[in-house]
Tab-separated table of C-alpha atoms in Angstrom:
chain	number	residue	atom	x	y	z
D	91	MET	CA	246.607	325.956	199.863
D	92	PRO	CA	246.644	328.101	197.109
D	93	GLU	CA	249.975	330.360	196.628
D	94	LYS	CA	249.291	333.927	197.596
D	95	HIS	CA	250.055	336.853	195.161
D	96	ASN	CA	250.080	340.602	195.966
D	97	LYS	CA	247.436	342.465	193.940
D	98	ILE	CA	249.913	345.154	193.566
D	99	LEU	CA	252.582	345.152	191.106
D	100	SER	CA	255.675	346.344	192.570
D	101	SER	CA	258.125	348.603	191.124
D	102	LYS	CA	261.492	346.639	190.465
D	103	ASN	CA	262.937	347.545	186.643
D	104	TRP	CA	259.532	349.010	185.149
D	105	ALA	CA	259.768	352.583	183.800
D	106	PRO	CA	257.983	354.953	186.414
D	107	HIS	CA	255.137	355.757	184.209
D	108	THR	CA	254.729	352.506	182.766
D	109	HIS	CA	254.438	350.929	186.400
D	110	GLN	CA	251.831	353.671	187.426
D	111	ALA	CA	249.724	353.002	184.264
D	112	LEU	CA	250.039	349.390	185.033
D	113	ASN	CA	248.787	349.647	188.379
D	114	ALA	CA	246.212	352.060	187.795
D	115	VAL	CA	244.261	349.759	185.136
D	116	ILE	CA	244.755	346.895	187.214
D	117	ALA	CA	243.790	348.670	190.510
D	118	ALA	CA	240.543	350.199	188.175
D	119	TYR	CA	239.261	346.668	186.577
D	120	GLY	CA	240.402	344.240	189.041
D	121	ASN	CA	238.646	342.697	191.729
D	122	GLN	CA	239.667	345.553	194.149
D	123	ASN	CA	237.030	347.469	192.187
D	124	SER	CA	233.318	347.714	193.811
D	125	SER	CA	231.866	347.114	190.320
D	126	PHE	CA	234.101	343.799	189.525
D	127	ASP	CA	231.758	341.157	188.137
D	128	PRO	CA	233.422	337.527	188.819
D	129	ALA	CA	231.220	336.596	186.158
D	130	ASP	CA	232.493	338.358	183.603
D	131	PRO	CA	236.060	339.224	184.001
D	132	PRO	CA	238.464	341.440	181.971
D	133	TYR	CA	240.951	340.100	180.035
D	134	VAL	CA	244.387	340.860	178.709
D	135	VAL	CA	246.297	339.534	175.596
D	136	PHE	CA	250.556	339.179	175.995
D	137	ASP	CA	252.702	338.458	172.910
D	138	PHE	CA	255.497	336.235	174.324
D	139	ASP	CA	259.244	336.716	172.352
D	140	ASN	CA	260.610	340.013	173.406
D	141	THR	CA	257.556	340.861	175.240
D	142	SER	CA	257.102	338.508	178.246
D	143	ALA	CA	260.868	337.288	177.428
D	144	ILE	CA	263.816	338.874	176.310
D	145	MET	CA	264.848	337.413	173.076
D	146	ASP	CA	262.892	334.738	171.129
D	147	ILE	CA	262.051	331.443	172.197
D	148	GLU	CA	261.799	329.854	168.525
D	149	ASP	CA	264.893	331.819	167.882
D	150	THR	CA	266.844	330.065	170.592
D	151	LEU	CA	265.343	327.117	170.086
D	152	MET	CA	266.547	326.709	166.408
D	153	LEU	CA	270.185	327.629	167.618
D	154	TYR	CA	269.802	324.921	170.256
D	155	MET	CA	269.187	322.581	167.234
D	156	LEU	CA	271.764	324.022	165.450
D	157	LEU	CA	274.301	323.580	168.288
D	158	HIS	CA	273.545	320.395	169.115
D	159	LEU	CA	272.926	318.704	165.742
D	160	ASP	CA	269.469	318.040	167.010
D	161	TYR	CA	267.804	317.123	163.687
D	162	ARG	CA	265.579	314.026	162.676
D	163	LEU	CA	265.446	314.848	158.856
D	164	THR	CA	267.392	312.761	156.061
D	165	PRO	CA	269.276	315.347	153.819
D	166	ASP	CA	266.264	314.951	151.152
D	167	GLN	CA	263.737	315.773	153.749
D	168	PHE	CA	265.893	318.932	155.313
D	169	HIS	CA	266.134	320.193	151.482
D	170	ALA	CA	262.156	319.340	150.679
D	171	ILE	CA	261.779	321.050	153.659
D	172	LEU	CA	263.742	324.209	153.371
D	173	THR	CA	262.153	324.799	149.829
D	174	ASP	CA	259.108	323.763	150.172
D	175	GLY	CA	255.931	326.371	150.108
D	176	LEU	CA	258.631	328.900	148.510
D	177	GLU	CA	257.021	330.994	145.393
D	178	ASN	CA	260.164	330.810	143.779
D	179	VAL	CA	263.654	329.325	144.375
D	180	GLY	CA	265.696	330.073	140.849
D	181	ALA	CA	268.959	332.122	140.192
D	182	THR	CA	267.286	335.105	140.163
D	183	GLU	CA	267.656	338.704	141.861
D	184	ALA	CA	264.573	338.401	143.848
D	185	THR	CA	265.774	335.216	145.789
D	186	LEU	CA	269.006	336.499	146.895
D	187	LEU	CA	269.717	335.990	150.577
D	188	ASP	CA	272.764	338.101	150.385
D	189	LYS	CA	272.555	341.086	148.027
D	190	THR	CA	275.980	341.617	147.689
D	191	ASN	CA	276.907	337.708	146.563
D	192	PRO	CA	275.361	337.323	143.181
D	193	LEU	CA	275.537	333.732	143.941
D	194	ALA	CA	273.685	333.386	147.129
D	195	THR	CA	270.225	332.419	145.980
D	196	ILE	CA	267.614	330.595	147.745
D	197	GLY	CA	268.236	327.395	145.780
D	198	ASN	CA	272.000	327.353	145.780
D	199	ILE	CA	272.143	327.911	149.624
D	200	ALA	CA	269.844	325.202	149.717
D	201	ASP	CA	271.296	323.106	147.977
D	202	ASP	CA	274.517	323.718	150.046
D	203	ILE	CA	273.146	323.178	153.188
D	204	LYS	CA	272.258	319.737	152.076
D	205	SER	CA	275.511	318.904	150.873
D	206	ALA	CA	276.927	319.853	154.181
D	207	TYR	CA	274.203	318.056	156.319
D	208	ALA	CA	274.378	314.787	154.343
D	209	TRP	CA	278.330	314.757	155.354
D	210	LEU	CA	277.234	315.287	158.961
D	211	TYR	CA	274.529	312.515	158.639
D	212	ASP	CA	276.931	309.940	157.319
D	213	ASN	CA	279.936	310.813	159.807
D	214	TYR	CA	278.181	312.593	163.277
D	215	GLU	CA	277.214	309.665	165.406
D	216	GLY	CA	274.258	311.212	167.035
D	217	PHE	CA	272.308	310.415	163.609
D	218	LEU	CA	272.946	306.721	163.842
D	219	GLN	CA	273.800	306.360	160.578
D	220	GLY	CA	277.349	304.587	161.434
D	221	GLY	CA	279.141	307.678	162.135
D	222	THR	CA	281.895	307.887	164.681
D	223	LEU	CA	282.427	311.709	165.370
D	224	SER	CA	281.088	313.212	168.871
D	225	LEU	CA	279.217	316.246	168.620
D	226	GLU	CA	282.433	318.222	169.624
D	227	GLU	CA	284.388	316.694	166.640
D	228	ALA	CA	281.452	317.212	164.267
D	229	LYS	CA	281.987	320.848	164.867
D	230	LYS	CA	284.951	321.554	164.257
D	231	THR	CA	284.526	320.237	160.505
D	232	SER	CA	284.415	322.734	157.528
D	233	TYR	CA	281.099	320.883	157.144
D	234	TYR	CA	279.797	322.100	160.145
D	235	GLU	CA	281.049	325.631	159.898
D	236	GLU	CA	279.305	325.669	156.403
D	237	PHE	CA	276.187	323.978	157.597
D	238	ALA	CA	275.904	326.217	160.401
D	239	ALA	CA	276.413	329.983	158.455
D	240	LYS	CA	273.829	328.751	155.372
D	241	ILE	CA	271.221	327.143	157.661
D	242	ARG	CA	271.746	330.597	159.926
D	243	LEU	CA	271.341	332.831	157.051
D	244	PHE	CA	268.727	331.087	155.447
D	245	TYR	CA	266.415	330.919	158.851
D	246	THR	CA	266.880	334.324	159.346
D	247	VAL	CA	266.337	335.899	155.682
D	248	ILE	CA	263.398	333.761	154.841
D	249	ASN	CA	261.545	334.861	157.875
D	250	GLY	CA	262.271	337.900	157.523
D	251	ASP	CA	261.919	338.850	153.972
D	252	PHE	CA	260.601	336.091	152.082
D	253	LYS	CA	256.458	334.783	151.821
D	254	ARG	CA	255.400	331.485	151.542
D	255	LYS	CA	252.604	329.920	150.051
D	256	ALA	CA	249.492	330.002	152.296
D	257	GLY	CA	249.754	327.683	155.293
D	258	TYR	CA	253.741	327.569	154.883
D	259	PRO	CA	254.433	330.379	157.008
D	260	TRP	CA	257.675	329.877	158.901
D	261	MET	CA	260.846	327.832	159.086
D	262	THR	CA	259.684	325.239	162.033
D	263	TYR	CA	259.492	322.899	159.199
D	264	LEU	CA	262.692	321.773	160.973
D	265	PHE	CA	260.364	320.270	163.696
D	266	ALA	CA	259.163	317.589	161.122
D	267	GLN	CA	259.438	314.451	162.132
D	268	ARG	CA	258.399	314.862	165.975
D	269	THR	CA	255.906	314.248	168.167
D	270	SER	CA	254.238	317.085	170.062
D	271	GLU	CA	255.411	315.699	173.191
D	272	ASP	CA	259.217	315.496	171.398
D	273	LEU	CA	259.265	319.100	170.561
D	274	ARG	CA	257.956	319.837	174.339
D	275	GLN	CA	260.779	318.085	175.594
D	276	LEU	CA	263.314	319.583	172.789
D	277	ALA	CA	261.851	323.152	174.032
D	278	TYR	CA	262.162	322.598	177.564
D	279	GLN	CA	265.838	321.694	177.311
D	280	SER	CA	266.665	324.908	175.192
D	281	ILE	CA	264.682	326.753	177.474
D	282	SER	CA	266.725	325.945	180.078
D	283	TYR	CA	269.657	325.883	178.369
D	284	TRP	CA	269.803	329.544	177.089
D	285	LEU	CA	268.091	330.931	180.645
D	286	GLN	CA	271.549	329.194	182.051
D	287	TYR	CA	273.461	330.462	179.563
D	288	GLY	CA	274.326	334.049	180.824
D	289	LYS	CA	275.715	335.757	177.942
D	290	PHE	CA	273.870	338.152	175.652
D	291	GLU	CA	276.238	338.898	172.527
D	292	ARG	CA	276.360	338.270	168.707
D	293	VAL	CA	277.863	335.769	167.219
D	294	THR	CA	279.252	335.821	163.508
D	295	LEU	CA	279.406	332.412	161.746
D	296	THR	CA	281.436	332.514	158.245
D	297	SER	CA	281.403	329.550	155.990
D	298	PRO	CA	284.681	328.144	154.661
D	299	ALA	CA	286.210	329.501	151.706
D	300	GLU	CA	287.910	326.041	151.086
D	301	LEU	CA	284.712	324.090	151.086
D	302	PRO	CA	283.000	323.970	147.190
D	303	SER	CA	280.071	325.157	147.032
D	304	LYS	CA	277.435	326.593	144.956
D	305	ALA	CA	276.813	329.879	146.980
D	306	GLY	CA	280.546	330.586	147.891
D	307	VAL	CA	281.127	332.436	150.911
D	308	ILE	CA	278.719	333.235	153.446
D	309	VAL	CA	278.581	335.330	156.523
D	310	SER	CA	275.686	335.178	159.183
D	311	HIS	CA	275.013	336.054	162.792
D	312	TYR	CA	272.738	334.967	166.067
D	313	ASP	CA	272.192	336.602	169.117
D	314	THR	CA	272.865	334.310	172.325
D	315	GLY	CA	270.858	334.222	175.589
D	316	LEU	CA	267.298	334.374	177.134
D	317	ALA	CA	265.627	335.569	179.970
D	318	PHE	CA	262.405	335.521	181.563
D	319	PRO	CA	262.044	338.819	183.622
D	320	THR	CA	260.776	338.893	187.147
D	321	GLU	CA	258.948	341.830	186.332
D	322	LEU	CA	256.777	339.917	183.801
D	323	LYS	CA	256.385	336.653	185.629
D	324	GLU	CA	254.958	338.946	188.772
D	325	LEU	CA	252.674	340.855	186.451
D	326	TYR	CA	251.011	337.617	184.923
D	327	HIS	CA	250.655	336.514	188.757
D	328	VAL	CA	249.224	340.045	189.596
D	329	LEU	CA	247.058	340.053	187.122
D	330	LYS	CA	245.599	336.538	188.214
D	331	ALA	CA	245.451	337.948	191.954
D	332	ASN	CA	243.162	340.534	190.710
D	333	ASP	CA	240.804	338.305	188.944
D	334	ILE	CA	242.224	339.411	185.116
D	335	VAL	CA	242.299	336.641	182.760
D	336	VAL	CA	245.567	336.423	181.012
D	337	TYR	CA	246.369	334.991	177.123
D	338	VAL	CA	249.299	334.636	175.512
D	339	ILE	CA	248.609	335.121	171.703
D	340	SER	CA	252.649	334.084	169.961
D	341	ALA	CA	253.643	333.458	166.714
D	342	SER	CA	255.939	330.953	168.251
D	343	PRO	CA	255.131	327.077	167.726
D	344	VAL	CA	252.263	326.169	169.829
D	345	ASP	CA	254.280	323.636	171.562
D	346	VAL	CA	257.092	325.559	172.457
D	347	VAL	CA	255.326	328.774	173.819
D	348	GLN	CA	253.015	326.523	176.123
D	349	VAL	CA	256.169	324.926	178.057
D	350	ALA	CA	257.706	328.408	178.002
D	351	ALA	CA	254.119	329.782	179.537
D	352	THR	CA	252.741	327.029	181.404
D	353	HIS	CA	256.052	324.890	182.917
D	354	PRO	CA	256.394	325.393	186.742
D	355	ASP	CA	260.226	325.887	186.341
D	356	PHE	CA	259.922	328.889	184.247
D	357	GLY	CA	257.281	331.052	186.699
D	358	TYR	CA	254.545	332.144	184.383
D	359	GLY	CA	251.536	330.419	185.762
D	360	LEU	CA	249.595	329.711	182.914
D	361	ASP	CA	247.354	327.036	181.766
D	362	ASN	CA	247.617	325.200	178.404
D	363	GLU	CA	244.078	326.824	177.324
D	364	HIS	CA	245.575	330.264	177.897
D	365	VAL	CA	248.321	330.175	175.278
D	366	ILE	CA	247.911	330.086	171.517
D	367	GLY	CA	250.267	329.877	168.811
D	368	MET	CA	251.356	328.441	165.472
D	369	TYR	CA	249.153	324.896	165.104
D	370	TYR	CA	251.106	322.490	162.777
D	371	ASN	CA	249.433	319.503	160.708
D	372	LYS	CA	250.152	316.037	162.295
D	373	ASP	CA	250.046	312.684	160.336
D	374	GLU	CA	248.528	309.526	161.514
D	375	ASN	CA	251.109	308.496	163.521
D	376	GLY	CA	251.047	312.192	165.559
D	377	LEU	CA	254.153	313.395	163.750
D	378	ILE	CA	254.755	316.784	163.116
D	379	GLN	CA	254.279	317.809	159.303
D	380	PRO	CA	255.969	320.741	157.673
D	381	CYS	CA	252.576	322.981	156.995
D	382	MET	CA	249.947	324.712	159.522
D	383	GLU	CA	246.599	323.029	160.676
D	384	PRO	CA	244.071	323.955	158.126
D	385	GLY	CA	241.852	326.508	159.529
D	386	LYS	CA	244.120	328.058	161.880
D	387	ASN	CA	244.858	331.920	162.020
D	388	ILE	CA	248.443	332.880	161.632
D	389	THR	CA	249.159	334.534	164.835
D	390	LYS	CA	250.706	337.461	164.123
D	391	GLY	CA	249.625	341.074	162.378
D	392	PRO	CA	246.375	340.979	161.851
D	393	GLY	CA	245.944	337.023	162.271
D	394	LYS	CA	246.752	338.043	166.102
D	395	THR	CA	243.829	340.305	165.724
D	396	ALA	CA	241.549	337.582	164.158
D	397	VAL	CA	242.401	335.262	167.125
D	398	ILE	CA	241.332	337.616	169.859
D	399	THR	CA	238.007	338.834	167.825
D	400	GLU	CA	237.040	335.166	166.880
D	401	GLN	CA	238.397	332.968	169.462
D	402	LEU	CA	238.912	335.136	172.793
D	403	MET	CA	236.088	338.066	172.551
D	404	PRO	CA	233.095	335.491	172.202
D	405	LYS	CA	234.235	333.937	175.515
D	406	HIS	CA	234.391	337.309	177.385
D	407	ASN	CA	230.702	338.855	176.303
D	408	GLU	CA	232.268	340.283	173.015
D	409	LYS	CA	234.727	342.640	175.101
D	410	GLN	CA	237.735	343.362	173.629
D	411	PRO	CA	241.087	342.954	176.104
D	412	LEU	CA	241.611	345.233	178.730
D	413	MET	CA	245.260	345.332	177.824
D	414	LEU	CA	247.895	344.646	175.311
D	415	PHE	CA	251.112	343.794	175.317
D	416	GLY	CA	253.584	343.579	172.656
D	417	ASP	CA	257.241	344.736	170.701
D	418	SER	CA	257.206	344.427	167.239
D	419	THR	CA	255.223	345.648	163.846
D	420	GLY	CA	253.500	341.610	164.494
D	421	ASP	CA	251.643	343.620	167.473
D	422	TYR	CA	250.778	346.549	166.074
D	423	ASP	CA	247.771	345.570	163.977
D	424	MET	CA	246.148	344.690	167.629
D	425	MET	CA	247.136	347.995	169.395
D	426	VAL	CA	245.610	349.812	166.549
D	427	GLU	CA	242.350	348.121	165.796
D	428	LEU	CA	241.365	347.204	169.395
D	429	GLN	CA	240.752	350.748	170.303
D	430	ASP	CA	238.570	349.677	173.165
D	431	ALA	CA	242.146	348.354	175.421
D	432	LYS	CA	242.679	350.639	178.178
D	433	LEU	CA	246.323	350.492	178.250
D	434	CYS	CA	248.841	349.197	175.498
D	435	VAL	CA	252.723	348.435	176.789
D	436	LEU	CA	255.184	348.511	173.820
D	437	PHE	CA	258.523	347.177	174.788
D	438	ASN	CA	260.812	349.122	172.989
D	439	ARG	CA	263.214	347.416	170.592
D	440	TYR	CA	263.788	350.900	168.724
D	441	MET	CA	262.661	349.016	165.166
D	442	ASN	CA	262.271	351.141	162.497
D	443	ASP	CA	258.657	350.143	161.813
D	444	ASP	CA	255.448	350.661	162.730
D	445	THR	CA	255.803	350.130	166.156
D	446	GLN	CA	257.556	353.320	166.289
D	447	LYS	CA	254.005	355.265	165.475
D	448	LEU	CA	253.021	354.005	168.616
D	449	ALA	CA	256.144	354.774	170.504
D	450	ARG	CA	255.810	358.345	169.468
D	451	GLU	CA	252.425	358.284	170.704
D	452	ALA	CA	253.690	357.075	174.246
D	453	PHE	CA	256.117	359.572	173.972
D	454	ARG	CA	253.524	362.160	173.031
D	455	THR	CA	251.510	361.343	176.603
D	456	ILE	CA	254.381	360.476	178.945
D	457	GLU	CA	253.024	362.996	181.394
D	458	ASP	CA	249.226	361.706	181.242
D	459	ALA	CA	247.667	360.023	183.779
D	460	ASN	CA	245.563	357.795	182.271
D	461	PRO	CA	247.831	357.165	178.910
D	462	ARG	CA	246.686	354.589	176.383
D	463	ILE	CA	249.948	353.525	175.094
D	464	VAL	CA	253.364	353.325	177.432
D	465	LEU	CA	256.677	352.421	176.684
D	466	GLN	CA	259.261	349.935	178.593
D	467	GLY	CA	262.782	350.090	178.078
D	468	ARG	CA	265.310	347.197	178.471
D	469	ASP	CA	269.036	346.396	178.493
D	470	GLU	CA	269.485	343.787	175.794
D	471	ASN	CA	273.442	343.274	177.078
D	472	LYS	CA	272.215	342.089	180.471
D	473	GLY	CA	268.763	340.749	179.444
D	474	SER	CA	266.861	342.995	181.835
D	475	LEU	CA	264.238	345.325	182.024
D	476	ARG	CA	265.308	349.262	182.552
D	477	PRO	CA	263.426	351.802	185.147
D	478	SER	CA	263.209	354.032	181.671
D	479	GLU	CA	261.151	354.207	178.369
D	480	LYS	CA	264.943	354.118	177.016
D	481	THR	CA	266.450	350.773	175.525
D	482	ILE	CA	270.244	350.021	175.254
D	483	LEU	CA	270.515	347.528	172.344
D	484	LEU	CA	272.918	344.583	172.048
D	485	GLY	CA	276.582	345.410	171.714
D	486	THR	CA	276.179	349.057	172.494
D	487	GLN	CA	275.870	351.202	175.439
D	488	GLU	CA	273.841	354.172	174.372
D	489	GLU	CA	270.250	354.627	175.462
D	490	VAL	CA	267.866	354.733	172.585
D	491	LEU	CA	263.948	355.778	172.442
D	492	ILE	CA	262.487	356.536	169.279
D	493	HIS	CA	263.269	356.521	165.692
D	494	GLU	CA	262.481	359.918	164.055
D	495	ALA	CA	259.835	360.054	161.169
C-alpha cells in the first residue's frame, strides 16, 4: 500500500500568512478542485539550498571534505583545478581574495594551498602515499591550518566574487577523479554527518604566521550545521498528495542534490527525474572532469529560468509553474520573469540583493487574501523555520525583516 499523506499543510512553524497562501493555492489548483485535469497536472519548482534545506549542501560537503581530508587529487592536480578557467591569476588588485592584504592574490593563495596540501599528501596516511599521520594528528599540524584557512577563503570568495570562463562556473572541481557513484556516497556521508551535528555556529580559521607562505596570514570562516525542516518535507508530500508535480532546480552538483532530495533517509520523497542540478563532464572511465557538461544550463539566475522554459514547460503544455520557492538572487530571475506563477515563497535570509525587492512586495501585500509573493522567516541559530516573516540570523538574537531601500 502506498503511504498516505495529508492533503492540507499543517501550520507548524510556517508564518501564518505564508501558510494560508500555500494552502489556498494547493486547494485551488490541486486534485481537490473539481476542474483538476489529471492528464495535465500543475507543477511547482523549488530551489534546494537554503530553501528546501537550511544551509547549503554543496558548502557543507566542501567542509566535510576539508574536515576529513577526503580528496583524490595529487598536489599538481589540486593546483590546476583551483586556477583552471579563471580569467586572471596574476598579482593585481583585481585578483585579491582579501582586500586588506596586498599579497592575497588568487595566484599566491593557490600556490600556498598547493604547498600545504603537498605536505599533507605525503604525510597523512589517508592519501596512501606512505604517510603515517592519522587524520587527527594531521589536523593538528600547521600545514593543515594553512591549508584549511586558505582553501576556505578561496572557495568562499571565488564562488562569490570571481567569474570563470564559460563551462567553469564553480568550485566543484574538487570532485574530480571520482565517479558519480563515489560522489553520491560522499554526499550521503556529508549530509548525514551535518544533519546529526546539531550545532549552528560560525568557526574562524587562521593560517599560521610561522609557516612561510606567499600570501601571509589569512583569516576565513565557515558556518556549521544543516537542517532539513519538517515543514518542507511535509510540503513536498502534501503537494504530491494533491497531484501537483514537484521539481527541484539547484545550483548544487546534480549527484549531491539528487541524494538529498531522493534518498529515503532524508524524507523529501522525490525521484531523480524531478531533480535538476549542475552537470559535469566525465571521461571514458566515468571519472568526473573539472568542467560542465556541454549544452547544460547553469542552474541559477537566468539559467534556472531557462531550465524551466526549455525543459519543464514543454512537458506541461507550455504552462509556467504554479508556485516557485527560493531564497537568493539565484532565484530572483525566475520569480520576476515567470509571472504566471500564482505564488512565490521567498525564504527570508535578509540578503542585501535583488531579493529585497521581492521582500518589500511581500510586505506590502501581507494582508492580501491572494498574494503573489510571501516571506518565510527562519532561525539560523536553531536551523528551523519561524512562525513569522522575520528571520534571526546566525550569531544574533534580533529579528530582521527587510533591508531598507
